[in-house]
PDB file of C-alpha atoms in Angstrom:
ATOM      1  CA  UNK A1225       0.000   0.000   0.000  1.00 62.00           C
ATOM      2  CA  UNK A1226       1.972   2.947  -1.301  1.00 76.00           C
ATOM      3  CA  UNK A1227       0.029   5.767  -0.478  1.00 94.00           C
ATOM      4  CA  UNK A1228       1.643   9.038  -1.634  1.00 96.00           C
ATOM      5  CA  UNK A1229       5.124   8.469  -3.465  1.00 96.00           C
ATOM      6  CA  UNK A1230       6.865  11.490  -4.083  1.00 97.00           C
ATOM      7  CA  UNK A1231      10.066  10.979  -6.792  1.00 96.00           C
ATOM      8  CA  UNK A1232      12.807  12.050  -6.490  1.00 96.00           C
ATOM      9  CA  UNK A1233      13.861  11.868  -2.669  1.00 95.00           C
ATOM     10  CA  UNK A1234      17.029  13.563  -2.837  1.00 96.00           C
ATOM     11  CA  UNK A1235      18.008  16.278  -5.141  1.00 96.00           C
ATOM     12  CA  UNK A1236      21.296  19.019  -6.270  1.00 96.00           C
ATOM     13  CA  UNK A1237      20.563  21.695  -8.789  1.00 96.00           C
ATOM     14  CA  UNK A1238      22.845  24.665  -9.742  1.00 97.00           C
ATOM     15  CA  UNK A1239      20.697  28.358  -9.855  1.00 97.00           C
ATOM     16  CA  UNK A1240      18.594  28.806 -12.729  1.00 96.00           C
ATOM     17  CA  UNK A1241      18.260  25.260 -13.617  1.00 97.00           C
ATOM     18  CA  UNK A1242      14.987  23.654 -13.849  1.00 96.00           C
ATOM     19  CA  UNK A1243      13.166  20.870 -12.224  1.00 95.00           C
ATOM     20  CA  UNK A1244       9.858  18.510 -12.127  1.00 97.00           C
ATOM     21  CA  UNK A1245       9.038  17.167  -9.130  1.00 98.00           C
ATOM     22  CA  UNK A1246       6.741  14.046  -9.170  1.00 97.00           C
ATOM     23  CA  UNK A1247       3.766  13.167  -6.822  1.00 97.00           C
ATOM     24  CA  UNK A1248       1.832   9.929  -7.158  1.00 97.00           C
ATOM     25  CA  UNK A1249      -1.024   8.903  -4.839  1.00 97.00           C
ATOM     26  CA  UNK A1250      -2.921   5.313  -5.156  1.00 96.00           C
ATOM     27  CA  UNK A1251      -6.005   5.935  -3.119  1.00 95.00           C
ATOM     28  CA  UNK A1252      -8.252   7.280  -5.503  1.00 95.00           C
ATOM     29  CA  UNK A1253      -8.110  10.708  -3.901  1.00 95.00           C
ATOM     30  CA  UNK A1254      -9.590  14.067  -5.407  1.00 94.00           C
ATOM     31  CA  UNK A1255      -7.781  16.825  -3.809  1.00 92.00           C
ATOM     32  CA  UNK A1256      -4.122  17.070  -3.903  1.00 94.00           C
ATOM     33  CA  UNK A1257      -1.269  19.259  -2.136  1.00 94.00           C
ATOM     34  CA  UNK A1258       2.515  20.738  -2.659  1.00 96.00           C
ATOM     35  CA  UNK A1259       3.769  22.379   0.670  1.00 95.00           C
ATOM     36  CA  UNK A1260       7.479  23.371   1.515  1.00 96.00           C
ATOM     37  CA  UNK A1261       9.344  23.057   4.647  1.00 94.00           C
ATOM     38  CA  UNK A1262      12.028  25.465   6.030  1.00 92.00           C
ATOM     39  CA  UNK A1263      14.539  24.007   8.590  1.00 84.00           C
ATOM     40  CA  UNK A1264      12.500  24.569  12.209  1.00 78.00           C
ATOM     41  CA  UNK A1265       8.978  25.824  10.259  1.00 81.00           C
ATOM     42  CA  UNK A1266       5.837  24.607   9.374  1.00 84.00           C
ATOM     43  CA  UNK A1267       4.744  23.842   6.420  1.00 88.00           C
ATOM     44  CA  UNK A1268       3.564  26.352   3.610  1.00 90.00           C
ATOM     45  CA  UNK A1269       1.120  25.725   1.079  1.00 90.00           C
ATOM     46  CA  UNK A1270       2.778  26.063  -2.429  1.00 94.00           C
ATOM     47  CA  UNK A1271      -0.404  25.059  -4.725  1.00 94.00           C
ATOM     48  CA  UNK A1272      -3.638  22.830  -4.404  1.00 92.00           C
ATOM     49  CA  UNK A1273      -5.703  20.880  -6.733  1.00 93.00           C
ATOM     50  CA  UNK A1274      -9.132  20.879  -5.188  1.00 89.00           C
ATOM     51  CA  UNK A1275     -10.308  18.070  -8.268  1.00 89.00           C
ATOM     52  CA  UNK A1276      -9.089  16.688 -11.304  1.00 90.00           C
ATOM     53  CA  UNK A1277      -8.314  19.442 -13.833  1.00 89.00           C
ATOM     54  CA  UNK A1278      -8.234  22.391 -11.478  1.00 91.00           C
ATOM     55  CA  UNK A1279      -5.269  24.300  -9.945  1.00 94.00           C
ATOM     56  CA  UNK A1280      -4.841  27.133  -7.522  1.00 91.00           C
ATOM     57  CA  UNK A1281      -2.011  29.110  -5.605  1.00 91.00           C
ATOM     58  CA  UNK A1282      -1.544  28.675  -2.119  1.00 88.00           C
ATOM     59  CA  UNK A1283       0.561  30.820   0.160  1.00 86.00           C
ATOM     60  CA  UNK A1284       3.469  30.711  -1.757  1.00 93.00           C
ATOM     61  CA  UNK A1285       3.501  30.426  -5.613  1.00 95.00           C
ATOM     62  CA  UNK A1286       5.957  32.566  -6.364  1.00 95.00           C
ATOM     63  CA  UNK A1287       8.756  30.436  -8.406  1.00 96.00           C
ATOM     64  CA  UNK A1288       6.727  27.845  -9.021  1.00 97.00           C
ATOM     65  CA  UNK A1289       4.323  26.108 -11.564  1.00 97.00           C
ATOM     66  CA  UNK A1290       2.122  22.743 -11.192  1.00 97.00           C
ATOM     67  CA  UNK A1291       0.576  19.941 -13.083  1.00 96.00           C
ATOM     68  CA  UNK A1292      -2.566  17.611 -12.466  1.00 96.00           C
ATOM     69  CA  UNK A1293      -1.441  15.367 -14.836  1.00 89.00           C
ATOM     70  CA  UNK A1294      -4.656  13.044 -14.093  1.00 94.00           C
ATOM     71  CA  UNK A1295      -5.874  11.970 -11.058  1.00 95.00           C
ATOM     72  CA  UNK A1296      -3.247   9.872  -9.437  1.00 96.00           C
ATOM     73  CA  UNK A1297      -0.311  12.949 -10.371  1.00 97.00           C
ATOM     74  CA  UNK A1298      -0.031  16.623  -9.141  1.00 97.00           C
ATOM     75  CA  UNK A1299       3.870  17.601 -10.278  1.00 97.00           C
ATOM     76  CA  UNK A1300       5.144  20.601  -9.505  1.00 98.00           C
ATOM     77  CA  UNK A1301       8.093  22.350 -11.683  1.00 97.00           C
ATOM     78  CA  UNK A1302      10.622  25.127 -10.554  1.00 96.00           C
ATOM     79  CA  UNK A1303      11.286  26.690 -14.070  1.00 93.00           C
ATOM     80  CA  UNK A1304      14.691  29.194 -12.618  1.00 96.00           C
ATOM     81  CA  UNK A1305      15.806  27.284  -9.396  1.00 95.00           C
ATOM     82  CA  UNK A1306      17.050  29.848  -7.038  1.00 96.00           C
ATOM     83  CA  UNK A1307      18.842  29.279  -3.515  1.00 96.00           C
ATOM     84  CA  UNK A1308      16.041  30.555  -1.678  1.00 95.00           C
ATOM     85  CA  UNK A1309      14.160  27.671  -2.940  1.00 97.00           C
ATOM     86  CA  UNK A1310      16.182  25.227  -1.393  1.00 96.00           C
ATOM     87  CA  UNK A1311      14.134  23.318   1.135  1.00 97.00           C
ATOM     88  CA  UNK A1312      12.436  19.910   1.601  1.00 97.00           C
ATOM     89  CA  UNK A1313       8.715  19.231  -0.244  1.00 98.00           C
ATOM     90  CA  UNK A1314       5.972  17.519   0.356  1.00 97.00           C
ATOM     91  CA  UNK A1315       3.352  16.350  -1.338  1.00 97.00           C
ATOM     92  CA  UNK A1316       0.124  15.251  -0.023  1.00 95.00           C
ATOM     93  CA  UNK A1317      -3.705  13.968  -1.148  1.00 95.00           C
ATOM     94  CA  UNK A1318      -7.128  13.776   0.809  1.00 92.00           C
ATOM     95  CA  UNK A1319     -10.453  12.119  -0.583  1.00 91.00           C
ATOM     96  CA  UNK A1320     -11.654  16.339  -0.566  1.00 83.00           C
ATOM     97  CA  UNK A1321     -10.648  19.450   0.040  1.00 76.00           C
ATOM     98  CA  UNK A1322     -12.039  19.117   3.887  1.00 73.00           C
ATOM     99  CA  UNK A1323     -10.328  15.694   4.485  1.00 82.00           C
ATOM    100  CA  UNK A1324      -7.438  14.730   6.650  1.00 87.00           C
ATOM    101  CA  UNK A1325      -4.209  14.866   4.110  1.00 90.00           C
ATOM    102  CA  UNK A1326      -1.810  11.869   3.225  1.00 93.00           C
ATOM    103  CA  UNK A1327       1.731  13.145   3.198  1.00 95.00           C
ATOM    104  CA  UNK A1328       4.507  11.584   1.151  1.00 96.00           C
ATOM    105  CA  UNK A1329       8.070  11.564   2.502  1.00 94.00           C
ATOM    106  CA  UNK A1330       9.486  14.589   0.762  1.00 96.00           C
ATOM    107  CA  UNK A1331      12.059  15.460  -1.438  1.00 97.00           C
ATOM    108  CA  UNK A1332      14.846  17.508  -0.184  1.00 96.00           C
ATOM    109  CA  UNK A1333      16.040  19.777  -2.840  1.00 97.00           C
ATOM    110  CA  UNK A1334      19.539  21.925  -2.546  1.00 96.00           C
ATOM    111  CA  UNK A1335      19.891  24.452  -5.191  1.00 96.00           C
ATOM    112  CA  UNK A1336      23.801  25.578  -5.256  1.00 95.00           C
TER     113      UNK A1336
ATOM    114  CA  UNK B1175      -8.514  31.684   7.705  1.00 55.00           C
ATOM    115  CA  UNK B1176      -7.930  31.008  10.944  1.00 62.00           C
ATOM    116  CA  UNK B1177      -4.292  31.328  12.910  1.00 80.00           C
ATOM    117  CA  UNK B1178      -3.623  29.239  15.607  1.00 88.00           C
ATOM    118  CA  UNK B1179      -1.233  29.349  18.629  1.00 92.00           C
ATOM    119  CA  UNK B1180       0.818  26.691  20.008  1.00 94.00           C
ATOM    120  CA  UNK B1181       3.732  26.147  22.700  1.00 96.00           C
ATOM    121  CA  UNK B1182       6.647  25.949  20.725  1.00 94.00           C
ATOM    122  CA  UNK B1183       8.381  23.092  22.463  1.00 96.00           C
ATOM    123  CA  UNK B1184       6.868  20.883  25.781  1.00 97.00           C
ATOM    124  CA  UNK B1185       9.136  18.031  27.906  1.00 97.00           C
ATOM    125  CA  UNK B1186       7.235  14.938  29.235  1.00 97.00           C
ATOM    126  CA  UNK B1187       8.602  11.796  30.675  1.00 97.00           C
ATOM    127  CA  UNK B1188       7.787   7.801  29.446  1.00 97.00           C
ATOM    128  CA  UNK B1189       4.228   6.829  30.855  1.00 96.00           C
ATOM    129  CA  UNK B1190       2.882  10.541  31.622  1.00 97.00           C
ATOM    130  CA  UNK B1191      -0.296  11.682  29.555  1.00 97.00           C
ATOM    131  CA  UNK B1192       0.747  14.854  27.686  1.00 98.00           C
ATOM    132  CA  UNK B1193      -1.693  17.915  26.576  1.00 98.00           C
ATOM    133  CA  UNK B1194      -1.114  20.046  24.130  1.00 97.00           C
ATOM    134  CA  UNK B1195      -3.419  22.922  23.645  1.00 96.00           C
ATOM    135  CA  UNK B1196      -4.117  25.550  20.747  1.00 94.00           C
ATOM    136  CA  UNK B1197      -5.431  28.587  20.905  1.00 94.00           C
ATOM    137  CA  UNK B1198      -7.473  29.725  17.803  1.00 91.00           C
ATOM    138  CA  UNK B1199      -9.524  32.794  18.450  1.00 90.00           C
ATOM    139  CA  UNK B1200     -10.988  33.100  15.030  1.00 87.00           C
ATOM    140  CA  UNK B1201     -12.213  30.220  14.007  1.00 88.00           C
ATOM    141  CA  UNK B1202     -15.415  30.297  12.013  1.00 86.00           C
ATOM    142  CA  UNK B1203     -18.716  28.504  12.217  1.00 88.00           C
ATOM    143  CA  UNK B1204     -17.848  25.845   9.377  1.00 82.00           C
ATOM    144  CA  UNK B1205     -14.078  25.493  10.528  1.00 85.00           C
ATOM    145  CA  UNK B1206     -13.014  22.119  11.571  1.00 88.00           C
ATOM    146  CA  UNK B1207      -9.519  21.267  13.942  1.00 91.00           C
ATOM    147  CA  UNK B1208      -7.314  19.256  12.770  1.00 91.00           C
ATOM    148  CA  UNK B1209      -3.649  17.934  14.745  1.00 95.00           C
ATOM    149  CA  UNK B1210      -0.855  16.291  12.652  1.00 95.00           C
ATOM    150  CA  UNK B1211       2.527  14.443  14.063  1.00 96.00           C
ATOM    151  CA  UNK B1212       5.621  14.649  12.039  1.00 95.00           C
ATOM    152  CA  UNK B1213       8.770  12.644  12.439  1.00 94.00           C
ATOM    153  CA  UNK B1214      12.268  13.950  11.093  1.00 88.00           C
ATOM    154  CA  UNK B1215      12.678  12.728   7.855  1.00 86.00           C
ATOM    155  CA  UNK B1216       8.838  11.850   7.279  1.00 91.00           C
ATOM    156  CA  UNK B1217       5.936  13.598   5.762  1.00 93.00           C
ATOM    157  CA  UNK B1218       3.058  14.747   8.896  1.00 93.00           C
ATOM    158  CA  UNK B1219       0.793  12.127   9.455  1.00 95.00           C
ATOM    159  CA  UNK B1220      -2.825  12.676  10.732  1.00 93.00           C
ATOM    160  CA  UNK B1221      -3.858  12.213  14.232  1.00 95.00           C
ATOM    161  CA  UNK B1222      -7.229  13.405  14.803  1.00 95.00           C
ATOM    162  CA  UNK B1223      -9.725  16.001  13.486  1.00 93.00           C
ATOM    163  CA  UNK B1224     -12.774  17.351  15.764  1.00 93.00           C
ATOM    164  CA  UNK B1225     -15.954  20.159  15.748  1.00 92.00           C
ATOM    165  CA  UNK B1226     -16.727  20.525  19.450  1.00 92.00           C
ATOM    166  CA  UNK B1227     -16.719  18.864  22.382  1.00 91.00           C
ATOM    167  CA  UNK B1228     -14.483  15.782  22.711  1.00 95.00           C
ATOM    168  CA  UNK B1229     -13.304  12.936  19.960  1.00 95.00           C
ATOM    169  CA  UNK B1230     -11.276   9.985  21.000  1.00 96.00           C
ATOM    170  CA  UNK B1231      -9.537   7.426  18.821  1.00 95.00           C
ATOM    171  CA  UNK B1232      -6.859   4.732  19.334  1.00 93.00           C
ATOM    172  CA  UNK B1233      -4.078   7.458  19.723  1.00 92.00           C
ATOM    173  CA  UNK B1234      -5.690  10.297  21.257  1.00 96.00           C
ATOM    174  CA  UNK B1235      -8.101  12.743  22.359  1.00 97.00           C
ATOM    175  CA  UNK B1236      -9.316  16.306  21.406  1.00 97.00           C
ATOM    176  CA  UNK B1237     -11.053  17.977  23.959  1.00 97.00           C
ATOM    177  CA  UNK B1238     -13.180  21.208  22.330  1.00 97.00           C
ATOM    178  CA  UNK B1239     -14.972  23.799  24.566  1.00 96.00           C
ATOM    179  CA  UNK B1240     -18.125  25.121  23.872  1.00 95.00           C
ATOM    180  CA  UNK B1241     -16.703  28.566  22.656  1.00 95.00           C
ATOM    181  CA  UNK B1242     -14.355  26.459  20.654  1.00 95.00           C
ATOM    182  CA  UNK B1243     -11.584  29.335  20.757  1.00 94.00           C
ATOM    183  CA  UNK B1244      -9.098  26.971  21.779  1.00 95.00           C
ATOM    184  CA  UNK B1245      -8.189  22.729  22.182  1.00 96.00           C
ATOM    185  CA  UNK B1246      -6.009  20.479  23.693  1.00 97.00           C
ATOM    186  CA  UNK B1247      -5.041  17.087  22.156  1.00 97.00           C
ATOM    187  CA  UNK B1248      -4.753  14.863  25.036  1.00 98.00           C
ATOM    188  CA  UNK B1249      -1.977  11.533  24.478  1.00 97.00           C
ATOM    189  CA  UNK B1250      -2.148   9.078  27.221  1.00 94.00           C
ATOM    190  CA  UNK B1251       0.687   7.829  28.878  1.00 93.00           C
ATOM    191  CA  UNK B1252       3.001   8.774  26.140  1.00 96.00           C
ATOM    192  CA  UNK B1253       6.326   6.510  25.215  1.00 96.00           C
ATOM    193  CA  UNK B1254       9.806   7.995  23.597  1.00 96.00           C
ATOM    194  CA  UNK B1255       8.215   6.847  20.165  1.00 95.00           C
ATOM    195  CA  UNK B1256       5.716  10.322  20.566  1.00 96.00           C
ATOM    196  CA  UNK B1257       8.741  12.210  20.443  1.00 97.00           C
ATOM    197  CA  UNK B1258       7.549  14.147  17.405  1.00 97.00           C
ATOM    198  CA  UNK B1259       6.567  17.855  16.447  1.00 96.00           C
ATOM    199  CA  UNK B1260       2.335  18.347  16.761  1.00 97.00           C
ATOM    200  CA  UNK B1261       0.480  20.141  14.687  1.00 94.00           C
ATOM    201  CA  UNK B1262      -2.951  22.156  15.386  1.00 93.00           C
ATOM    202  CA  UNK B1263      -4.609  23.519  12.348  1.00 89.00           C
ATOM    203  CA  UNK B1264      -7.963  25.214  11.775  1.00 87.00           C
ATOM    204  CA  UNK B1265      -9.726  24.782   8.315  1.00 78.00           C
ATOM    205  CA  UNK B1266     -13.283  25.002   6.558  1.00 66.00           C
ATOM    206  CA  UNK B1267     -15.262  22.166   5.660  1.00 53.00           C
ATOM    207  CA  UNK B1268     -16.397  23.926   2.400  1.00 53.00           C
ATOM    208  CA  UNK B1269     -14.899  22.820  -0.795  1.00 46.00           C
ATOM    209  CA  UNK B1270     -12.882  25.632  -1.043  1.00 50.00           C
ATOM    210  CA  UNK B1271      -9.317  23.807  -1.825  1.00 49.00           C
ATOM    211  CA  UNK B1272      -7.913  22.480   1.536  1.00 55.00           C
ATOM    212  CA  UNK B1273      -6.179  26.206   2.733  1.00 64.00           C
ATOM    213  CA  UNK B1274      -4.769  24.849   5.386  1.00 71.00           C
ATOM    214  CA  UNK B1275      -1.769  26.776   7.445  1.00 73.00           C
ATOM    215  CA  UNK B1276       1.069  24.819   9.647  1.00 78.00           C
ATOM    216  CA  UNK B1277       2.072  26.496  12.260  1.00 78.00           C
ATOM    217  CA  UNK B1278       5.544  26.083  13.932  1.00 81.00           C
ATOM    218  CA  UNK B1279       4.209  23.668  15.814  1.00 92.00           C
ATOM    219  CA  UNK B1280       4.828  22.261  19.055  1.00 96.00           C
ATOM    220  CA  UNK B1281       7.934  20.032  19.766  1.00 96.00           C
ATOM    221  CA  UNK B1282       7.770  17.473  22.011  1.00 97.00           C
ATOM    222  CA  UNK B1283      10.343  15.879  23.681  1.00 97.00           C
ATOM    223  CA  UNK B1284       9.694  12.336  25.855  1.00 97.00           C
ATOM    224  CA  UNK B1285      12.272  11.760  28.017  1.00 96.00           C
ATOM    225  CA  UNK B1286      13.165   8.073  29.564  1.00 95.00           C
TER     226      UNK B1286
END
């Protein structure tokens, strides 16, 4: 039972180089999540995809883009990677927008 | 959306029951409260969502006062395996995308 799977776990990127970020979930869930996470923070809400074919920005869009590929996928893309971006991502899924979320294990990203 | 409050870190000992309580003075009428534990290294993971009054599950409790400004999620007799950071979040139950906010959280720390 996978759950949320979130590829790749570990990545290095120089500034200005770009990136996809991959989020699968297997539970046949609607609404789906990108957040970042600062050393010692919370998370923050990056963008949301309420349903199938819809997108919108959360707290903090700025830098980014995002995909709902189809229902299982929600990728999200940093088109200019800049050091400030450098942080670890999660990616999460609930049966609705009111549901308790399912959170992947992350991908820590390092941009040089 | 509603902001919530938390202690930023709390120390317990092996067998104690720990509460944890959030303050959220603006929570509105269709907003439901929500606590998440997160592991280093790991995605948060749900623990228990609540309205009013009190829920209980296998892990824990969430006690809810009638003016609902504030709740405490009660773990019984807690073992080093809790050490974790908690969670509180307020959100609606409308469709309206899942605009949820972390928090700092609180830090807990179980001691032998």
């Amino acid at each position: 039972n996978a759950g949320v799977t979130q590829t790749p776990k570990f990545q290095v990127l120089k500034t200005g180089q770009s990136m996809t970020l991959q989020c699968a979930q297997d539970m046949n869930h609607n609404s789906m999540y990108w957040y970042r996470q600062d050393p010692g923070m919370g998370l923050r809400l990056i963008y949301y995809s309420a349903s199938e074919g819809t997108t919108d920005k959360g707290e903090v869009p700025n830098g980014y883009n995002v995909s709902r590929l189809n229902k299982r996928e929600f990728s999200l893309r940093l088109e200019s990677a800049a050091p400030s971006q450098t942080s670890v991502y999660f990616c999460a899924s609930s049966e609705r927008s009111n549901q308790p979320q399912h959170f992947g294990d992350g991908t820590r990203l390092s941009i040089l | 959306l509603a902001k919530t409050t938390q202690p930023i870190s709390m120390d317990s000992y092996e067998g104690q029951e720990v509460n944890i309580t959030c303050s959220h003075n603006n929570i509105a009428t269709n907003d439901y409260i929500t606590w998440y534990q997160q592991f280093p290294s790991q995605g948060p993971r749900f623990i228990i969502q609540g309205y009013k009054t009190k829920v209980t599950n296998e892990v824990a409790s969430l006690f809810i006062p009638a003016d609902r400004k504030s709740s405490t999620l009660s773990l019984p007799r807690v073992s080093l395996s809790d050490t974790a950071v908690y969670y509180c979040l307020v959100g609606d139950t409308d469709n309206q995308g899942g605009k949820l906010i972390f928090g700092q959280g609180t830090e807990l720390s179980v001691k032998p």
